[in-house]
mmCIF file with all atom_site columns, C-alpha atoms in Angstrom:
data_model
loop_
_atom_site.group_PDB
_atom_site.id
_atom_site.type_symbol
_atom_site.label_atom_id
_atom_site.label_alt_id
_atom_site.label_comp_id
_atom_site.label_asym_id
_atom_site.label_entity_id
_atom_site.label_seq_id
_atom_site.pdbx_PDB_ins_code
_atom_site.Cartn_x
_atom_site.Cartn_y
_atom_site.Cartn_z
_atom_site.occupancy
_atom_site.B_iso_or_equiv
_atom_site.pdbx_formal_charge
_atom_site.auth_seq_id
_atom_site.auth_comp_id
_atom_site.auth_asym_id
_atom_site.auth_atom_id
_atom_site.pdbx_PDB_model_num
ATOM 1   C CA . GLY A 1 1   ? 107.948 125.284 78.218  1.00 67.00 ? 1   GLY A CA 1
ATOM 2   C CA . ALA A 1 2   ? 108.664 126.358 81.810  1.00 80.00 ? 2   ALA A CA 1
ATOM 3   C CA . VAL A 1 3   ? 110.353 124.181 84.328  1.00 89.00 ? 3   VAL A CA 1
ATOM 4   C CA . VAL A 1 4   ? 109.355 123.281 87.877  1.00 93.00 ? 4   VAL A CA 1
ATOM 5   C CA . SER A 1 5   ? 111.806 121.247 89.863  1.00 94.00 ? 5   SER A CA 1
ATOM 6   C CA . GLN A 1 6   ? 110.977 119.265 93.105  1.00 95.00 ? 6   GLN A CA 1
ATOM 7   C CA . HIS A 1 7   ? 113.545 118.040 95.646  1.00 96.00 ? 7   HIS A CA 1
ATOM 8   C CA . PRO A 1 8   ? 113.935 115.374 96.761  1.00 96.00 ? 8   PRO A CA 1
ATOM 9   C CA . SER A 1 9   ? 112.671 112.935 94.063  1.00 94.00 ? 9   SER A CA 1
ATOM 10  C CA . TRP A 1 10  ? 112.121 110.372 96.734  1.00 95.00 ? 10  TRP A CA 1
ATOM 11  C CA . VAL A 1 11  ? 112.642 110.079 100.465 1.00 96.00 ? 11  VAL A CA 1
ATOM 12  C CA . ILE A 1 12  ? 112.244 107.184 102.920 1.00 97.00 ? 12  ILE A CA 1
ATOM 13  C CA . CYS A 1 13  ? 111.712 108.519 106.623 1.00 96.00 ? 13  CYS A CA 1
ATOM 14  C CA . LYS A 1 14  ? 110.835 106.747 109.920 1.00 96.00 ? 14  LYS A CA 1
ATOM 15  C CA . SER A 1 15  ? 107.330 107.292 111.479 1.00 97.00 ? 15  SER A CA 1
ATOM 16  C CA . GLY A 1 16  ? 107.029 110.216 113.498 1.00 96.00 ? 16  GLY A CA 1
ATOM 17  C CA . THR A 1 17  ? 109.661 112.457 111.769 1.00 96.00 ? 17  THR A CA 1
ATOM 18  C CA . SER A 1 18  ? 109.060 115.400 109.515 1.00 97.00 ? 18  SER A CA 1
ATOM 19  C CA . VAL A 1 19  ? 109.887 115.693 105.853 1.00 97.00 ? 19  VAL A CA 1
ATOM 20  C CA . LYS A 1 20  ? 110.233 118.938 103.811 1.00 97.00 ? 20  LYS A CA 1
ATOM 21  C CA . ILE A 1 21  ? 109.700 118.825 100.066 1.00 97.00 ? 21  ILE A CA 1
ATOM 22  C CA . GLU A 1 22  ? 110.808 121.999 97.926  1.00 97.00 ? 22  GLU A CA 1
ATOM 23  C CA . CYS A 1 23  ? 109.201 123.017 94.764  1.00 95.00 ? 23  CYS A CA 1
ATOM 24  C CA . ARG A 1 24  ? 110.786 125.786 92.580  1.00 95.00 ? 24  ARG A CA 1
ATOM 25  C CA . SER A 1 25  ? 109.835 127.402 89.521  1.00 93.00 ? 25  SER A CA 1
ATOM 26  C CA . LEU A 1 26  ? 113.179 127.599 87.593  1.00 93.00 ? 26  LEU A CA 1
ATOM 27  C CA . ASP A 1 27  ? 112.496 130.165 84.756  1.00 90.00 ? 27  ASP A CA 1
ATOM 28  C CA . PHE A 1 28  ? 109.426 132.086 85.626  1.00 90.00 ? 28  PHE A CA 1
ATOM 29  C CA . GLN A 1 29  ? 107.705 133.655 88.583  1.00 90.00 ? 29  GLN A CA 1
ATOM 30  C CA . ALA A 1 30  ? 104.572 131.659 89.712  1.00 88.00 ? 30  ALA A CA 1
ATOM 31  C CA . THR A 1 31  ? 101.512 133.458 90.524  1.00 83.00 ? 31  THR A CA 1
ATOM 32  C CA . THR A 1 32  ? 100.041 130.402 92.192  1.00 88.00 ? 32  THR A CA 1
ATOM 33  C CA . MET A 1 33  ? 101.568 127.195 93.328  1.00 91.00 ? 33  MET A CA 1
ATOM 34  C CA . PHE A 1 34  ? 99.700  124.071 94.012  1.00 93.00 ? 34  PHE A CA 1
ATOM 35  C CA . TRP A 1 35  ? 100.411 120.720 95.937  1.00 95.00 ? 35  TRP A CA 1
ATOM 36  C CA . TYR A 1 36  ? 98.824  117.578 94.891  1.00 94.00 ? 36  TYR A CA 1
ATOM 37  C CA . ARG A 1 37  ? 98.911  114.131 96.098  1.00 93.00 ? 37  ARG A CA 1
ATOM 38  C CA . GLN A 1 38  ? 98.691  111.165 93.671  1.00 89.00 ? 38  GLN A CA 1
ATOM 39  C CA . PHE A 1 39  ? 97.237  107.831 94.766  1.00 81.00 ? 39  PHE A CA 1
ATOM 40  C CA . PRO A 1 40  ? 98.261  104.426 93.321  1.00 75.00 ? 40  PRO A CA 1
ATOM 41  C CA . LYS A 1 41  ? 95.485  104.267 90.724  1.00 69.00 ? 41  LYS A CA 1
ATOM 42  C CA . GLN A 1 42  ? 96.471  107.555 89.327  1.00 66.00 ? 42  GLN A CA 1
ATOM 43  C CA . SER A 1 43  ? 93.695  110.020 90.720  1.00 74.00 ? 43  SER A CA 1
ATOM 44  C CA . LEU A 1 44  ? 95.305  113.415 91.496  1.00 83.00 ? 44  LEU A CA 1
ATOM 45  C CA . MET A 1 45  ? 94.070  115.035 94.726  1.00 88.00 ? 45  MET A CA 1
ATOM 46  C CA . LEU A 1 46  ? 94.643  118.711 95.190  1.00 89.00 ? 46  LEU A CA 1
ATOM 47  C CA . MET A 1 47  ? 95.656  119.344 98.569  1.00 93.00 ? 47  MET A CA 1
ATOM 48  C CA . ALA A 1 48  ? 96.319  123.163 98.806  1.00 93.00 ? 48  ALA A CA 1
ATOM 49  C CA . THR A 1 49  ? 96.779  126.314 96.788  1.00 90.00 ? 49  THR A CA 1
ATOM 50  C CA . SER A 1 50  ? 99.186  128.917 97.602  1.00 87.00 ? 50  SER A CA 1
ATOM 51  C CA . ASN A 1 51  ? 99.988  132.429 96.457  1.00 82.00 ? 51  ASN A CA 1
ATOM 52  C CA . GLU A 1 52  ? 103.165 134.053 97.454  1.00 77.00 ? 52  GLU A CA 1
ATOM 53  C CA . GLY A 1 53  ? 103.228 135.806 100.728 1.00 76.00 ? 53  GLY A CA 1
ATOM 54  C CA . SER A 1 54  ? 99.809  134.646 101.842 1.00 79.00 ? 54  SER A CA 1
ATOM 55  C CA . LYS A 1 55  ? 98.571  131.571 103.689 1.00 83.00 ? 55  LYS A CA 1
ATOM 56  C CA . ALA A 1 56  ? 97.655  128.499 101.747 1.00 89.00 ? 56  ALA A CA 1
ATOM 57  C CA . THR A 1 57  ? 94.161  127.461 101.100 1.00 90.00 ? 57  THR A CA 1
ATOM 58  C CA . TYR A 1 58  ? 93.674  123.890 102.034 1.00 93.00 ? 58  TYR A CA 1
ATOM 59  C CA . GLU A 1 59  ? 91.237  121.559 100.449 1.00 91.00 ? 59  GLU A CA 1
ATOM 60  C CA . GLN A 1 60  ? 88.451  120.069 102.578 1.00 91.00 ? 60  GLN A CA 1
ATOM 61  C CA . GLY A 1 61  ? 89.753  117.132 104.480 1.00 92.00 ? 61  GLY A CA 1
ATOM 62  C CA . VAL A 1 62  ? 93.392  118.114 104.304 1.00 94.00 ? 62  VAL A CA 1
ATOM 63  C CA . GLU A 1 63  ? 95.050  118.863 107.809 1.00 93.00 ? 63  GLU A CA 1
ATOM 64  C CA . LYS A 1 64  ? 96.768  122.131 107.588 1.00 92.00 ? 64  LYS A CA 1
ATOM 65  C CA . ASP A 1 65  ? 98.745  121.464 110.793 1.00 94.00 ? 65  ASP A CA 1
ATOM 66  C CA . LYS A 1 66  ? 99.932  118.159 109.178 1.00 95.00 ? 66  LYS A CA 1
ATOM 67  C CA . PHE A 1 67  ? 100.808 119.416 105.804 1.00 96.00 ? 67  PHE A CA 1
ATOM 68  C CA . LEU A 1 68  ? 102.521 122.859 106.251 1.00 95.00 ? 68  LEU A CA 1
ATOM 69  C CA . ILE A 1 69  ? 102.989 124.902 103.262 1.00 92.00 ? 69  ILE A CA 1
ATOM 70  C CA . ASN A 1 70  ? 105.062 127.859 102.880 1.00 89.00 ? 70  ASN A CA 1
ATOM 71  C CA . HIS A 1 71  ? 105.246 129.974 99.879  1.00 86.00 ? 71  HIS A CA 1
ATOM 72  C CA . ALA A 1 72  ? 108.237 132.031 100.640 1.00 83.00 ? 72  ALA A CA 1
ATOM 73  C CA . SER A 1 73  ? 108.936 133.674 97.220  1.00 87.00 ? 73  SER A CA 1
ATOM 74  C CA . LEU A 1 74  ? 107.324 133.648 93.603  1.00 88.00 ? 74  LEU A CA 1
ATOM 75  C CA . THR A 1 75  ? 109.558 130.777 92.745  1.00 91.00 ? 75  THR A CA 1
ATOM 76  C CA . LEU A 1 76  ? 109.765 128.545 95.815  1.00 92.00 ? 76  LEU A CA 1
ATOM 77  C CA . SER A 1 77  ? 107.166 126.613 97.728  1.00 93.00 ? 77  SER A CA 1
ATOM 78  C CA . THR A 1 78  ? 107.497 124.013 100.482 1.00 94.00 ? 78  THR A CA 1
ATOM 79  C CA . LEU A 1 79  ? 105.399 121.126 101.731 1.00 96.00 ? 79  LEU A CA 1
ATOM 80  C CA . THR A 1 80  ? 106.401 119.863 105.262 1.00 97.00 ? 80  THR A CA 1
ATOM 81  C CA . VAL A 1 81  ? 104.727 116.616 106.062 1.00 97.00 ? 81  VAL A CA 1
ATOM 82  C CA . THR A 1 82  ? 105.051 116.798 110.035 1.00 96.00 ? 82  THR A CA 1
ATOM 83  C CA . SER A 1 83  ? 104.979 113.622 112.158 1.00 96.00 ? 83  SER A CA 1
ATOM 84  C CA . ALA A 1 84  ? 104.784 111.409 109.190 1.00 96.00 ? 84  ALA A CA 1
ATOM 85  C CA . HIS A 1 85  ? 103.079 108.000 109.308 1.00 96.00 ? 85  HIS A CA 1
ATOM 86  C CA . PRO A 1 86  ? 102.908 105.297 106.915 1.00 95.00 ? 86  PRO A CA 1
ATOM 87  C CA . GLU A 1 87  ? 99.418  106.248 105.583 1.00 94.00 ? 87  GLU A CA 1
ATOM 88  C CA . ASP A 1 88  ? 101.187 109.542 104.233 1.00 95.00 ? 88  ASP A CA 1
ATOM 89  C CA . SER A 1 89  ? 103.331 107.363 102.021 1.00 95.00 ? 89  SER A CA 1
ATOM 90  C CA . SER A 1 90  ? 102.414 108.727 98.577  1.00 93.00 ? 90  SER A CA 1
ATOM 91  C CA . PHE A 1 91  ? 103.501 110.685 95.458  1.00 93.00 ? 91  PHE A CA 1
ATOM 92  C CA . TYR A 1 92  ? 103.406 114.351 95.982  1.00 95.00 ? 92  TYR A CA 1
ATOM 93  C CA . ILE A 1 93  ? 103.365 116.755 93.109  1.00 94.00 ? 93  ILE A CA 1
ATOM 94  C CA . CYS A 1 94  ? 103.600 120.412 92.878  1.00 95.00 ? 94  CYS A CA 1
ATOM 95  C CA . SER A 1 95  ? 102.638 122.688 90.199  1.00 93.00 ? 95  SER A CA 1
ATOM 96  C CA . ALA A 1 96  ? 103.100 126.363 89.233  1.00 92.00 ? 96  ALA A CA 1
ATOM 97  C CA . ARG A 1 97  ? 101.002 128.721 87.342  1.00 88.00 ? 97  ARG A CA 1
ATOM 98  C CA . LYS A 1 98  ? 101.988 132.028 85.957  1.00 83.00 ? 98  LYS A CA 1
ATOM 99  C CA . GLY A 1 99  ? 98.939  134.442 85.404  1.00 79.00 ? 99  GLY A CA 1
ATOM 100 C CA . LEU A 1 100 ? 95.393  134.292 86.511  1.00 75.00 ? 100 LEU A CA 1
ATOM 101 C CA . GLU A 1 101 ? 93.823  133.732 83.103  1.00 79.00 ? 101 GLU A CA 1
ATOM 102 C CA . SER A 1 102 ? 91.908  130.648 82.437  1.00 75.00 ? 102 SER A CA 1
ATOM 103 C CA . TYR A 1 103 ? 94.246  129.759 79.524  1.00 78.00 ? 103 TYR A CA 1
ATOM 104 C CA . ASN A 1 104 ? 97.340  129.735 81.552  1.00 80.00 ? 104 ASN A CA 1
ATOM 105 C CA . GLU A 1 105 ? 98.628  126.336 81.990  1.00 80.00 ? 105 GLU A CA 1
ATOM 106 C CA . GLN A 1 106 ? 99.935  124.641 84.958  1.00 85.00 ? 106 GLN A CA 1
ATOM 107 C CA . PHE A 1 107 ? 103.603 123.474 85.005  1.00 90.00 ? 107 PHE A CA 1
ATOM 108 C CA . PHE A 1 108 ? 104.139 120.367 86.965  1.00 92.00 ? 108 PHE A CA 1
ATOM 109 C CA . GLY A 1 109 ? 107.166 119.193 88.994  1.00 93.00 ? 109 GLY A CA 1
ATOM 110 C CA . PRO A 1 110 ? 108.323 115.462 88.509  1.00 91.00 ? 110 PRO A CA 1
ATOM 111 C CA . GLY A 1 111 ? 107.102 114.567 91.851  1.00 93.00 ? 111 GLY A CA 1
ATOM 112 C CA . THR A 1 112 ? 108.347 113.216 95.176  1.00 95.00 ? 112 THR A CA 1
ATOM 113 C CA . ARG A 1 113 ? 107.951 109.728 96.181  1.00 94.00 ? 113 ARG A CA 1
ATOM 114 C CA . LEU A 1 114 ? 107.550 109.685 100.154 1.00 96.00 ? 114 LEU A CA 1
ATOM 115 C CA . THR A 1 115 ? 107.765 106.453 101.959 1.00 96.00 ? 115 THR A CA 1
ATOM 116 C CA . VAL A 1 116 ? 107.265 106.452 105.628 1.00 96.00 ? 116 VAL A CA 1
ATOM 117 C CA . LEU A 1 117 ? 108.373 103.245 107.517 1.00 96.00 ? 117 LEU A CA 1
ATOM 118 C CA . GLY B 2 1   ? 80.192  123.192 90.803  1.00 78.00 ? 1   GLY B CA 1
ATOM 119 C CA . ASN B 2 2   ? 82.714  122.624 88.121  1.00 82.00 ? 2   ASN B CA 1
ATOM 120 C CA . SER B 2 3   ? 83.763  118.878 87.276  1.00 88.00 ? 3   SER B CA 1
ATOM 121 C CA . VAL B 2 4   ? 85.388  116.865 84.734  1.00 93.00 ? 4   VAL B CA 1
ATOM 122 C CA . THR B 2 5   ? 84.301  113.318 83.738  1.00 95.00 ? 5   THR B CA 1
ATOM 123 C CA . GLN B 2 6   ? 86.561  111.071 81.714  1.00 94.00 ? 6   GLN B CA 1
ATOM 124 C CA . MET B 2 7   ? 86.291  107.604 80.593  1.00 89.00 ? 7   MET B CA 1
ATOM 125 C CA . GLU B 2 8   ? 87.546  104.988 82.963  1.00 85.00 ? 8   GLU B CA 1
ATOM 126 C CA . GLY B 2 9   ? 90.641  103.059 81.874  1.00 86.00 ? 9   GLY B CA 1
ATOM 127 C CA . PRO B 2 10  ? 92.821  101.281 81.304  1.00 94.00 ? 10  PRO B CA 1
ATOM 128 C CA . VAL B 2 11  ? 92.388  101.464 77.563  1.00 96.00 ? 11  VAL B CA 1
ATOM 129 C CA . THR B 2 12  ? 94.557  98.880  75.572  1.00 97.00 ? 12  THR B CA 1
ATOM 130 C CA . LEU B 2 13  ? 95.271  99.392  71.956  1.00 97.00 ? 13  LEU B CA 1
ATOM 131 C CA . SER B 2 14  ? 97.476  97.729  69.196  1.00 97.00 ? 14  SER B CA 1
ATOM 132 C CA . GLU B 2 15  ? 100.045 100.024 67.768  1.00 97.00 ? 15  GLU B CA 1
ATOM 133 C CA . GLU B 2 16  ? 98.604  102.163 64.848  1.00 97.00 ? 16  GLU B CA 1
ATOM 134 C CA . ALA B 2 17  ? 95.064  101.910 66.187  1.00 97.00 ? 17  ALA B CA 1
ATOM 135 C CA . PHE B 2 18  ? 92.865  104.899 66.590  1.00 98.00 ? 18  PHE B CA 1
ATOM 136 C CA . LEU B 2 19  ? 92.492  106.335 69.917  1.00 97.00 ? 19  LEU B CA 1
ATOM 137 C CA . THR B 2 20  ? 89.543  108.274 71.627  1.00 97.00 ? 20  THR B CA 1
ATOM 138 C CA . ILE B 2 21  ? 89.323  109.211 75.154  1.00 97.00 ? 21  ILE B CA 1
ATOM 139 C CA . ASN B 2 22  ? 86.159  110.748 76.033  1.00 97.00 ? 22  ASN B CA 1
ATOM 140 C CA . CYS B 2 23  ? 85.917  113.904 78.175  1.00 97.00 ? 23  CYS B CA 1
ATOM 141 C CA . THR B 2 24  ? 82.985  115.813 79.446  1.00 97.00 ? 24  THR B CA 1
ATOM 142 C CA . TYR B 2 25  ? 82.810  118.803 81.669  1.00 95.00 ? 25  TYR B CA 1
ATOM 143 C CA . THR B 2 26  ? 80.405  120.793 83.957  1.00 93.00 ? 26  THR B CA 1
ATOM 144 C CA . ALA B 2 27  ? 81.272  124.434 84.261  1.00 88.00 ? 27  ALA B CA 1
ATOM 145 C CA . THR B 2 28  ? 79.746  128.029 84.588  1.00 80.00 ? 28  THR B CA 1
ATOM 146 C CA . GLY B 2 29  ? 80.844  130.462 82.158  1.00 79.00 ? 29  GLY B CA 1
ATOM 147 C CA . TYR B 2 30  ? 83.709  129.668 79.513  1.00 83.00 ? 30  TYR B CA 1
ATOM 148 C CA . PRO B 2 31  ? 86.473  127.755 80.936  1.00 90.00 ? 31  PRO B CA 1
ATOM 149 C CA . SER B 2 32  ? 89.674  126.767 79.117  1.00 91.00 ? 32  SER B CA 1
ATOM 150 C CA . LEU B 2 33  ? 90.106  123.212 78.460  1.00 94.00 ? 33  LEU B CA 1
ATOM 151 C CA . PHE B 2 34  ? 93.343  121.041 78.789  1.00 94.00 ? 34  PHE B CA 1
ATOM 152 C CA . TRP B 2 35  ? 94.664  117.516 78.237  1.00 96.00 ? 35  TRP B CA 1
ATOM 153 C CA . TYR B 2 36  ? 97.782  116.678 80.383  1.00 95.00 ? 36  TYR B CA 1
ATOM 154 C CA . VAL B 2 37  ? 99.794  113.547 80.068  1.00 95.00 ? 37  VAL B CA 1
ATOM 155 C CA . GLN B 2 38  ? 101.922 111.696 82.527  1.00 92.00 ? 38  GLN B CA 1
ATOM 156 C CA . TYR B 2 39  ? 104.373 109.323 81.199  1.00 92.00 ? 39  TYR B CA 1
ATOM 157 C CA . PRO B 2 40  ? 105.665 106.493 83.443  1.00 86.00 ? 40  PRO B CA 1
ATOM 158 C CA . GLY B 2 41  ? 107.713 107.839 86.281  1.00 80.00 ? 41  GLY B CA 1
ATOM 159 C CA . GLU B 2 42  ? 107.402 111.502 85.305  1.00 83.00 ? 42  GLU B CA 1
ATOM 160 C CA . GLY B 2 43  ? 105.184 114.654 86.143  1.00 84.00 ? 43  GLY B CA 1
ATOM 161 C CA . LEU B 2 44  ? 102.226 115.725 84.281  1.00 89.00 ? 44  LEU B CA 1
ATOM 162 C CA . GLN B 2 45  ? 102.894 117.836 81.313  1.00 91.00 ? 45  GLN B CA 1
ATOM 163 C CA . LEU B 2 46  ? 100.511 119.744 78.901  1.00 92.00 ? 46  LEU B CA 1
ATOM 164 C CA . LEU B 2 47  ? 99.597  117.989 75.854  1.00 96.00 ? 47  LEU B CA 1
ATOM 165 C CA . LEU B 2 48  ? 97.185  120.446 74.317  1.00 96.00 ? 48  LEU B CA 1
ATOM 166 C CA . LYS B 2 49  ? 94.576  123.167 75.162  1.00 94.00 ? 49  LYS B CA 1
ATOM 167 C CA . ALA B 2 50  ? 91.751  125.090 73.954  1.00 95.00 ? 50  ALA B CA 1
ATOM 168 C CA . THR B 2 51  ? 90.264  128.373 75.254  1.00 92.00 ? 51  THR B CA 1
ATOM 169 C CA . LYS B 2 52  ? 87.269  128.934 73.327  1.00 91.00 ? 52  LYS B CA 1
ATOM 170 C CA . ALA B 2 53  ? 84.217  127.005 71.720  1.00 92.00 ? 53  ALA B CA 1
ATOM 171 C CA . ASP B 2 54  ? 85.153  125.481 68.526  1.00 95.00 ? 54  ASP B CA 1
ATOM 172 C CA . ASP B 2 55  ? 88.759  125.766 69.180  1.00 96.00 ? 55  ASP B CA 1
ATOM 173 C CA . LYS B 2 56  ? 90.760  122.656 68.265  1.00 97.00 ? 56  LYS B CA 1
ATOM 174 C CA . GLY B 2 57  ? 94.009  121.886 70.363  1.00 97.00 ? 57  GLY B CA 1
ATOM 175 C CA . SER B 2 58  ? 96.539  119.695 68.586  1.00 97.00 ? 58  SER B CA 1
ATOM 176 C CA . ASN B 2 59  ? 99.996  118.247 69.505  1.00 97.00 ? 59  ASN B CA 1
ATOM 177 C CA . LYS B 2 60  ? 102.186 115.317 68.691  1.00 95.00 ? 60  LYS B CA 1
ATOM 178 C CA . GLY B 2 61  ? 99.361  113.861 66.559  1.00 97.00 ? 61  GLY B CA 1
ATOM 179 C CA . PHE B 2 62  ? 96.706  114.361 69.183  1.00 98.00 ? 62  PHE B CA 1
ATOM 180 C CA . GLU B 2 63  ? 93.665  116.558 68.755  1.00 98.00 ? 63  GLU B CA 1
ATOM 181 C CA . ALA B 2 64  ? 90.655  117.703 70.815  1.00 98.00 ? 64  ALA B CA 1
ATOM 182 C CA . THR B 2 65  ? 87.878  120.126 69.828  1.00 98.00 ? 65  THR B CA 1
ATOM 183 C CA . TYR B 2 66  ? 86.236  122.273 72.354  1.00 97.00 ? 66  TYR B CA 1
ATOM 184 C CA . ARG B 2 67  ? 82.468  121.349 71.975  1.00 96.00 ? 67  ARG B CA 1
ATOM 185 C CA . LYS B 2 68  ? 80.349  123.673 73.965  1.00 93.00 ? 68  LYS B CA 1
ATOM 186 C CA . GLU B 2 69  ? 77.119  122.483 72.864  1.00 94.00 ? 69  GLU B CA 1
ATOM 187 C CA . THR B 2 70  ? 78.035  118.861 74.083  1.00 95.00 ? 70  THR B CA 1
ATOM 188 C CA . THR B 2 71  ? 80.305  120.104 76.869  1.00 95.00 ? 71  THR B CA 1
ATOM 189 C CA . SER B 2 72  ? 82.935  117.758 75.617  1.00 97.00 ? 72  SER B CA 1
ATOM 190 C CA . PHE B 2 73  ? 86.645  117.752 74.958  1.00 98.00 ? 73  PHE B CA 1
ATOM 191 C CA . HIS B 2 74  ? 87.474  114.186 73.524  1.00 98.00 ? 74  HIS B CA 1
ATOM 192 C CA . LEU B 2 75  ? 91.079  113.271 72.771  1.00 98.00 ? 75  LEU B CA 1
ATOM 193 C CA . GLU B 2 76  ? 91.778  111.637 69.498  1.00 98.00 ? 76  GLU B CA 1
ATOM 194 C CA . LYS B 2 77  ? 94.812  110.274 67.823  1.00 98.00 ? 77  LYS B CA 1
ATOM 195 C CA . GLY B 2 78  ? 94.771  108.593 64.395  1.00 97.00 ? 78  GLY B CA 1
ATOM 196 C CA . SER B 2 79  ? 97.646  106.073 65.005  1.00 96.00 ? 79  SER B CA 1
ATOM 197 C CA . VAL B 2 80  ? 98.977  105.646 68.333  1.00 97.00 ? 80  VAL B CA 1
ATOM 198 C CA . GLN B 2 81  ? 102.623 104.242 69.207  1.00 97.00 ? 81  GLN B CA 1
ATOM 199 C CA . VAL B 2 82  ? 104.156 102.175 72.014  1.00 97.00 ? 82  VAL B CA 1
ATOM 200 C CA . SER B 2 83  ? 105.675 105.548 73.349  1.00 96.00 ? 83  SER B CA 1
ATOM 201 C CA . ASP B 2 84  ? 102.048 107.194 73.761  1.00 97.00 ? 84  ASP B CA 1
ATOM 202 C CA . SER B 2 85  ? 101.322 104.693 76.616  1.00 97.00 ? 85  SER B CA 1
ATOM 203 C CA . ALA B 2 86  ? 100.657 106.938 79.618  1.00 96.00 ? 86  ALA B CA 1
ATOM 204 C CA . VAL B 2 87  ? 97.923  108.391 81.768  1.00 94.00 ? 87  VAL B CA 1
ATOM 205 C CA . TYR B 2 88  ? 95.838  111.166 80.331  1.00 96.00 ? 88  TYR B CA 1
ATOM 206 C CA . PHE B 2 89  ? 94.012  113.735 82.235  1.00 95.00 ? 89  PHE B CA 1
ATOM 207 C CA . CYS B 2 90  ? 91.486  116.168 80.975  1.00 96.00 ? 90  CYS B CA 1
ATOM 208 C CA . ALA B 2 91  ? 91.212  119.390 82.948  1.00 93.00 ? 91  ALA B CA 1
ATOM 209 C CA . LEU B 2 92  ? 89.404  122.755 82.864  1.00 91.00 ? 92  LEU B CA 1
ATOM 210 C CA . ASN B 2 93  ? 90.205  126.093 84.299  1.00 87.00 ? 93  ASN B CA 1
ATOM 211 C CA . GLN B 2 94  ? 87.986  129.297 84.772  1.00 77.00 ? 94  GLN B CA 1
ATOM 212 C CA . GLY B 2 95  ? 90.841  131.668 85.703  1.00 67.00 ? 95  GLY B CA 1
ATOM 213 C CA . GLY B 2 96  ? 91.166  134.127 88.356  1.00 62.00 ? 96  GLY B CA 1
ATOM 214 C CA . GLY B 2 97  ? 93.051  134.053 91.565  1.00 54.00 ? 97  GLY B CA 1
ATOM 215 C CA . GLY B 2 98  ? 90.676  131.924 93.355  1.00 57.00 ? 98  GLY B CA 1
ATOM 216 C CA . PHE B 2 99  ? 90.045  129.369 90.713  1.00 67.00 ? 99  PHE B CA 1
ATOM 217 C CA . LYS B 2 100 ? 92.042  126.147 90.365  1.00 76.00 ? 100 LYS B CA 1
ATOM 218 C CA . THR B 2 101 ? 92.325  123.671 87.734  1.00 84.00 ? 101 THR B CA 1
ATOM 219 C CA . ILE B 2 102 ? 89.968  120.863 87.872  1.00 86.00 ? 102 ILE B CA 1
ATOM 220 C CA . PHE B 2 103 ? 91.232  117.421 86.711  1.00 89.00 ? 103 PHE B CA 1
ATOM 221 C CA . GLY B 2 104 ? 89.348  114.309 85.531  1.00 92.00 ? 104 GLY B CA 1
ATOM 222 C CA . ALA B 2 105 ? 90.414  111.067 87.317  1.00 90.00 ? 105 ALA B CA 1
ATOM 223 C CA . GLY B 2 106 ? 92.671  110.189 84.418  1.00 93.00 ? 106 GLY B CA 1
ATOM 224 C CA . THR B 2 107 ? 92.706  107.589 81.793  1.00 95.00 ? 107 THR B CA 1
ATOM 225 C CA . ARG B 2 108 ? 95.663  104.910 81.461  1.00 94.00 ? 108 ARG B CA 1
ATOM 226 C CA . LEU B 2 109 ? 96.538  103.902 78.070  1.00 96.00 ? 109 LEU B CA 1
ATOM 227 C CA . PHE B 2 110 ? 98.484  100.856 77.063  1.00 96.00 ? 110 PHE B CA 1
ATOM 228 C CA . VAL B 2 111 ? 99.818  100.521 73.533  1.00 97.00 ? 111 VAL B CA 1
ATOM 229 C CA . LYS B 2 112 ? 100.939 97.049  72.565  1.00 96.00 ? 112 LYS B CA 1
ATOM 230 C CA . ALA B 2 113 ? 103.561 96.614  69.751  1.00 94.00 ? 113 ALA B CA 1
#
């Protein structure tokens, strides 16, 4: 299957700093990329959906000024957590999909563990 | 709106036991249905999928049949192994640029030796 990478795999930062997480589709061009946040009891929360060259669509309750998403190309999307606080500590997962058909699967990155001190 | 409901976990089984994880959905039209699996410390990966009614998806001994009449897509395996311990997510997608995959809450499976 297709490969999606994320970098870094884990990051520890001080409260008030910003952190950037990169998501790349390595062997395909992604029509759409998604950012999820996964909570300790495994539920997967969609944060935003983005298409290359256009603004991300954020889910209700997700602060777009705090979680900046840039979808610079068909193979790269970045999530920047601005002015991070301890409550932002979580596991962030990106996903990419090629095509717009219902049967197109999503390919997931391995996730990034963010810890804010 | 669209939604996916799957059985709460955790599910604990002994090795070689039969596994069923129930999943039901609500959707308009004809979505595609998926099971994703997340092994400890890893990202999600597709386990199997079905794109139309009565289709059966299968992979690694797991099976699920798209039942439109009962709006279900239950995951089954005849004999589980310790290595199957993971979190399983049922999901649906209706396609199109504006549509996103809807995931169930996930079911954690523990298999004991």
